[in-house]
Each structure stands twice: as structure tokens, then as C-alpha cells.
XYZ file of C-alpha atoms in Angstrom:
333
model
C 22.303 15.556 -6.489
C 22.970 19.279 -5.972
C 25.326 20.934 -8.436
C 28.243 22.243 -6.383
C 29.956 24.602 -8.834
C 28.766 27.623 -10.780
C 29.684 31.038 -12.139
C 29.349 32.867 -8.820
C 31.460 30.241 -7.047
C 34.168 30.712 -9.676
C 34.063 34.501 -9.320
C 34.250 34.149 -5.525
C 37.314 31.881 -5.696
C 39.191 34.117 -8.135
C 38.276 37.293 -6.258
C 39.282 35.777 -2.893
C 42.756 34.675 -3.969
C 43.627 37.802 -5.943
C 42.291 40.125 -3.247
C 44.447 38.346 -0.636
C 47.540 38.983 -2.744
C 46.471 42.608 -3.193
C 45.952 43.069 0.563
C 49.105 41.339 1.822
C 51.422 43.052 -0.680
C 50.085 46.589 -0.284
C 52.974 47.582 1.997
C 55.513 47.046 -0.802
C 53.558 49.229 -3.216
C 54.101 52.966 -3.310
C 50.609 54.188 -4.180
C 51.821 57.717 -4.837
C 54.505 56.645 -7.244
C 53.973 57.294 -10.935
C 55.268 54.279 -12.807
C 56.122 53.631 -16.437
C 54.897 51.080 -18.933
C 56.968 48.157 -17.622
C 57.722 49.213 -14.052
C 54.077 48.652 -13.159
C 54.682 44.931 -13.697
C 57.678 45.095 -11.354
C 55.653 46.992 -8.750
C 53.051 44.221 -8.696
C 55.474 41.344 -9.181
C 53.685 39.195 -6.577
C 50.530 39.229 -8.676
C 52.415 38.003 -11.721
C 54.312 35.418 -9.657
C 50.932 34.094 -8.565
C 49.792 34.081 -12.208
C 52.880 32.067 -13.179
C 52.249 29.532 -10.397
C 48.593 29.205 -11.387
C 49.541 28.686 -15.030
C 52.152 26.028 -14.200
C 49.730 24.100 -11.969
C 46.944 24.303 -14.559
C 49.064 23.204 -17.525
C 50.794 20.464 -15.525
C 47.484 18.938 -14.463
C 45.755 19.494 -17.815
C 48.483 17.820 -19.866
C 50.039 15.529 -17.251
C 47.032 13.832 -15.652
C 46.325 10.290 -16.844
C 42.620 9.805 -17.632
C 41.543 6.144 -17.376
C 38.433 4.520 -18.826
C 35.278 5.490 -16.953
C 31.559 4.781 -16.801
C 28.406 6.484 -15.618
C 24.719 5.730 -15.097
C 21.829 7.853 -16.391
C 20.013 9.119 -13.296
C 17.420 11.324 -15.002
C 14.097 9.543 -14.460
C 12.549 11.432 -17.385
C 15.134 10.038 -19.808
C 14.432 7.016 -21.987
C 17.911 5.792 -20.990
C 17.202 5.975 -17.237
C 19.311 3.426 -15.366
C 21.456 2.627 -18.406
C 25.214 2.342 -17.866
C 27.534 3.932 -20.443
C 31.254 3.198 -20.791
C 33.785 5.722 -22.075
C 37.150 4.539 -23.372
C 40.124 6.793 -22.608
C 43.399 5.518 -21.129
C 45.254 8.618 -22.318
C 46.775 11.862 -21.081
C 47.110 15.380 -22.575
C 43.812 15.144 -24.464
C 41.402 18.099 -24.654
C 38.466 16.283 -26.261
C 35.127 16.034 -24.390
C 35.388 12.476 -23.013
C 39.049 12.271 -21.986
C 40.213 15.661 -20.692
C 41.764 16.053 -17.236
C 39.281 18.786 -16.245
C 36.340 16.396 -16.345
C 38.345 13.581 -14.750
C 39.336 15.682 -11.719
C 35.757 16.905 -11.250
C 34.377 13.367 -11.411
C 36.877 12.226 -8.783
C 36.586 15.185 -6.405
C 33.031 16.454 -6.863
C 31.328 13.256 -7.966
C 29.544 12.861 -11.275
C 26.085 13.433 -9.721
C 27.135 16.932 -8.621
C 28.155 18.094 -12.105
C 26.245 19.988 -14.808
C 23.935 17.679 -16.752
C 23.498 19.854 -19.865
C 27.066 20.545 -21.086
C 27.755 22.557 -24.212
C 29.202 19.595 -26.084
C 25.719 18.113 -26.402
C 25.174 20.726 -29.118
C 28.113 19.381 -31.161
C 27.593 17.615 -34.489
C 28.660 14.317 -32.976
C 25.774 14.466 -30.508
C 22.813 16.133 -32.243
C 21.584 16.836 -35.754
C 20.409 20.294 -34.600
C 23.986 21.471 -33.989
C 24.985 24.188 -33.113
C 21.614 24.361 -31.334
C 20.422 22.035 -28.598
C 18.280 19.149 -29.751
C 17.595 15.446 -29.204
C 20.699 13.259 -29.195
C 21.464 11.204 -32.271
C 20.804 7.471 -32.052
C 24.448 6.821 -32.953
C 25.763 9.494 -30.551
C 28.883 8.391 -28.660
C 28.468 7.515 -25.000
C 30.090 10.727 -23.727
C 27.233 12.780 -25.229
C 25.035 11.469 -22.408
C 27.537 12.317 -19.659
C 27.533 15.332 -17.325
C 30.386 17.830 -17.423
C 31.115 20.763 -15.130
C 31.997 23.928 -17.143
C 32.812 25.778 -13.903
C 34.797 22.926 -12.396
C 37.865 22.866 -10.173
C 40.766 22.882 -12.625
C 39.149 25.304 -15.069
C 38.436 27.647 -12.145
C 42.137 27.643 -11.333
C 42.801 28.928 -14.843
C 40.151 31.632 -14.464
C 42.317 33.248 -11.766
C 44.533 34.450 -14.629
C 41.638 36.478 -16.050
C 41.152 38.144 -12.677
C 44.828 39.055 -12.360
C 44.805 40.604 -15.833
C 41.671 42.575 -14.961
C 43.252 43.869 -11.745
C 46.261 44.967 -13.786
C 44.020 47.233 -15.877
C 42.835 48.796 -12.629
C 46.435 49.315 -11.524
C 47.023 51.248 -14.730
C 44.292 53.712 -13.706
C 45.911 54.178 -10.289
C 49.482 54.712 -11.433
C 49.153 56.219 -14.903
C 48.003 59.792 -15.300
C 46.500 60.982 -18.558
C 44.041 59.354 -20.916
C 46.521 58.712 -23.716
C 49.038 56.986 -21.451
C 46.358 54.693 -20.059
C 45.031 53.830 -23.498
C 48.537 52.957 -24.681
C 48.915 50.489 -21.815
C 45.525 48.862 -22.325
C 45.603 48.699 -26.118
C 49.166 47.368 -26.224
C 48.426 44.607 -23.734
C 45.069 43.899 -25.345
C 46.562 43.346 -28.789
C 49.444 41.318 -27.316
C 47.063 38.976 -25.494
C 44.736 38.693 -28.471
C 47.519 37.873 -30.934
C 49.174 35.420 -28.537
C 45.904 33.604 -27.842
C 44.970 33.342 -31.524
C 48.464 32.091 -32.328
C 48.135 29.346 -29.715
C 44.784 28.371 -31.203
C 45.571 28.377 -34.910
C 48.897 26.594 -34.431
C 46.904 23.990 -32.467
C 49.303 24.378 -29.554
C 46.481 25.184 -27.106
C 43.063 25.418 -28.811
C 40.389 27.857 -27.679
C 38.077 26.046 -25.281
C 35.715 27.814 -22.893
C 34.692 24.602 -21.131
C 38.317 23.873 -20.192
C 39.207 27.573 -19.798
C 42.427 27.049 -21.726
C 45.288 29.564 -21.810
C 44.371 30.620 -25.350
C 40.792 31.299 -24.182
C 42.089 33.432 -21.290
C 44.311 35.451 -23.630
C 41.723 35.986 -26.376
C 38.880 36.964 -24.054
C 41.108 39.189 -21.897
C 42.635 40.849 -24.950
C 39.249 41.443 -26.564
C 37.886 42.801 -23.277
C 40.839 45.198 -23.029
C 40.174 46.583 -26.508
C 36.425 46.954 -25.922
C 37.091 48.586 -22.555
C 39.566 50.977 -24.196
C 37.024 51.931 -26.853
C 34.314 52.634 -24.251
C 36.812 54.563 -22.114
C 37.686 56.751 -25.093
C 34.032 57.375 -25.981
C 32.829 58.070 -22.430
C 35.796 59.565 -20.556
C 37.570 61.364 -23.392
C 34.806 62.300 -25.857
C 32.149 62.558 -23.137
C 29.561 60.415 -24.957
C 27.948 59.203 -21.749
C 24.249 59.015 -22.569
C 24.364 56.127 -25.106
C 26.118 53.977 -22.494
C 23.863 54.760 -19.545
C 21.983 51.406 -19.846
C 25.310 49.590 -19.392
C 26.065 51.707 -16.329
C 22.652 50.981 -14.839
C 23.092 47.242 -15.441
C 26.480 47.410 -13.726
C 24.942 49.094 -10.683
C 22.408 46.252 -10.359
C 24.482 43.402 -11.748
C 23.291 40.877 -9.169
C 19.645 41.520 -10.014
C 20.281 41.134 -13.756
C 22.329 37.981 -13.206
C 19.668 36.248 -11.123
C 16.611 37.429 -13.048
C 18.030 37.350 -16.596
C 21.106 35.123 -16.814
C 19.624 32.482 -14.500
C 16.278 32.724 -16.276
C 14.097 33.425 -13.221
C 12.146 36.221 -14.898
C 11.860 34.343 -18.212
C 10.626 31.274 -16.344
C 7.937 33.359 -14.662
C 6.811 34.930 -17.942
C 6.857 31.563 -19.749
C 4.561 30.196 -17.047
C 1.739 32.242 -18.604
C 0.533 30.864 -21.928
C -2.621 30.203 -23.909
C -3.635 26.865 -25.397
C -0.141 25.364 -25.567
C 2.978 25.828 -23.369
C 4.811 27.219 -26.426
C 2.315 30.067 -26.792
C 4.104 32.483 -24.475
C 4.916 36.163 -24.833
C 8.718 35.663 -25.323
C 8.042 32.949 -27.916
C 5.584 35.176 -29.790
C 8.007 38.119 -29.797
C 10.941 35.984 -30.939
C 8.899 34.305 -33.691
C 7.006 37.276 -35.135
C 9.173 40.308 -34.359
C 12.589 38.758 -35.059
C 12.599 35.360 -36.776
C 9.652 36.267 -38.978
C 11.397 39.474 -40.096
C 15.031 38.371 -40.506
C 14.430 34.759 -41.594
C 17.664 33.746 -39.860
C 17.760 31.910 -36.552
C 21.234 33.179 -35.672
C 20.568 36.830 -36.581
C 17.172 36.862 -34.882
C 18.673 35.339 -31.724
C 21.393 38.018 -31.556
C 18.891 40.836 -32.091
C 16.501 39.316 -29.554
C 19.273 39.254 -26.926
C 20.277 42.861 -27.687
C 16.827 44.434 -27.695
C 14.610 42.182 -25.564
C 17.159 41.233 -22.926
C 20.033 43.740 -22.704
C 18.048 46.878 -23.556
C 15.071 45.690 -21.508
C 17.151 45.136 -18.388
C 18.980 48.396 -19.034
C 15.642 50.215 -18.809
C 14.517 48.225 -15.750
C 17.745 48.921 -13.861
C 17.543 52.563 -14.983
C 14.136 52.891 -13.326
C 15.466 51.201 -10.186
C 18.459 53.562 -10.214
C 16.074 56.495 -10.423
C 14.479 55.349 -7.152
C 17.791 54.348 -5.553
C 17.014 50.607 -5.457
C 19.985 48.224 -5.715
C 20.476 44.529 -5.031
C 23.855 43.950 -3.376
C 25.694 41.385 -1.285
């Protein structure tokens, strides 16, 4: 019943494969050589050959795998549907919809459906709940696949995530081989816009839609391109214009990323705080802050949620990690 996949497992897989390529091809790289805009791609041709192989394997399996009809049993004893068997009709290939995509099919066959994530994002879709885009009780007429598990960090989608790692390593190569702030920014901004435009084109032409759960090529391009532009902006502000102090909380979080991931992203700290309440389990400190300091002021669930994340989570953990940095305390593997 243990979930086998996760974010850290995906990071480990991508880091392992890309670092092996980096290590075993270091002898063919002249680290002292100053390279131009396109010669840097030639210098690290093995990285891009690996990216091409990964892309071919991913697209071939995603669009070439035949997905037959399948069924599953509700194993959650707290569910009103416990023990009920649901059937999902597929019998297709090259589909990216929730019930019949190759990503889910491969995970069900290799991992087993009991070892997959039981609260997938598609349960927040309009087809599944009236509270969409927020999580809520499933509709009575919800299709059978709304009840099914799905692994968002599964095997095939993790293969695609290797592309993101290769692109990120390329930005690091630019720092090594390109001297001067302007030259580096030209490389990053050019590639960032190219990836962003290419990914959006794939999406809006419906060639390969954006899909985080499947980690599609368009998702890789859009997120990598956007990250390149944000990184370039921060680089310009901090390294060129020397505006370091406003970004210190981000630096502190980066120094203690494992702590923030476990305590914040995995909800360990929030779970501890929510364990203290008065009268009713909903009367907790985070609930009171979110209701009175954000939702009660902005009258918008979406806006209040964004502001809550920025101020109560990001800024809070920036201050906590800043204090830990002051005392030289870091959580590392």
C-alpha cells in the first residue's frame, strides 16, 4: 500500500542520469575554453544526444502505447464506495485524457495501482466535483476514473523530467564558459523565449497540450523557458545591480531547501499546528489567519490563497531559515 514514487525520487533519477553524463564526458570538454553562443551546444553534444533519446522514448511510449479497458477496486475503508469495482473504457492509443493515457497505464502495470497516488489533481476537474477548481466531494454522476488513483510522479513522466534537468545544467554551463554579465543574459534570455514560445505554440495548436501530470514536452518547454526568464531577471537585479537584500529570504530558503520541503511542502509543520484547536478541528491558527486576515479582507478565495502562500508560507520560512543561517544550522543529505 506504500506509494513508491514522489518528487524526491524524480529529482534523484534525473540528477543521477544527467550527472553520469556530465562525469563520463568531462574529458572531452575543455573547461578553460571560452565558447560562443552555439558552440556551447557542440561542446556538450552528449547531453543533447541524451535529451534527444529521452524525448524519442517518451513520445514513442506516450503516443504509441495501446491502453486497454481497465478496472479498479476502492480500497479506502473510510470511503462510502469501499470495495466497489469501477470499470474504465479505453481501448485506444495516443490519448492524453485522464482515464486513457499511457502514463497511467504503464504505472498501473509496473508499480501496481495500490502503490499510486490516491488524490490526483484531476479530481478537482469540473467532471469530478462541483467545487472545481478546488478539491471537494465527487459528483454523484462523476465518471468512474474520478475515483481512480494516478501517479503524478510516475515512471514515464519522470523520463520526460530529465529534459528539464538537462536544460537547467545548460544554464550552468553558460556561467562556466561565458564571461561577462551581458553575454550570459543574452544566452539565457534567448533560450528562455525560444522555449516559452515553442511550448505555447505546441499547446495552442493542440499538438501537445500543457499537462503537468503527464509532464508533456510543451510543459517542459514552458516551465523551463519561464524559469530561464525569471532566473535572468534575478541575476540582473542581484549580480548586476547589486540588489541583494530583498532576495535574502530566497537565498536562505535555498540553503535549507530540504528543511523547507519536508516541513512546508510536505505539510509536517502545518499538520503539527493544525493539531492544536479549540472547540472544533477547524478552529486552528492557520484557519483563523486565512479566514480573517486574508479571505475576510480580499473577499476572493484565489487572491487570498496566493497572498497567504506568499506571506504566511514563503516569507515565514524565509525568516525561519534566515535565523537558522545566522546560527549556522542546515539540514542536508
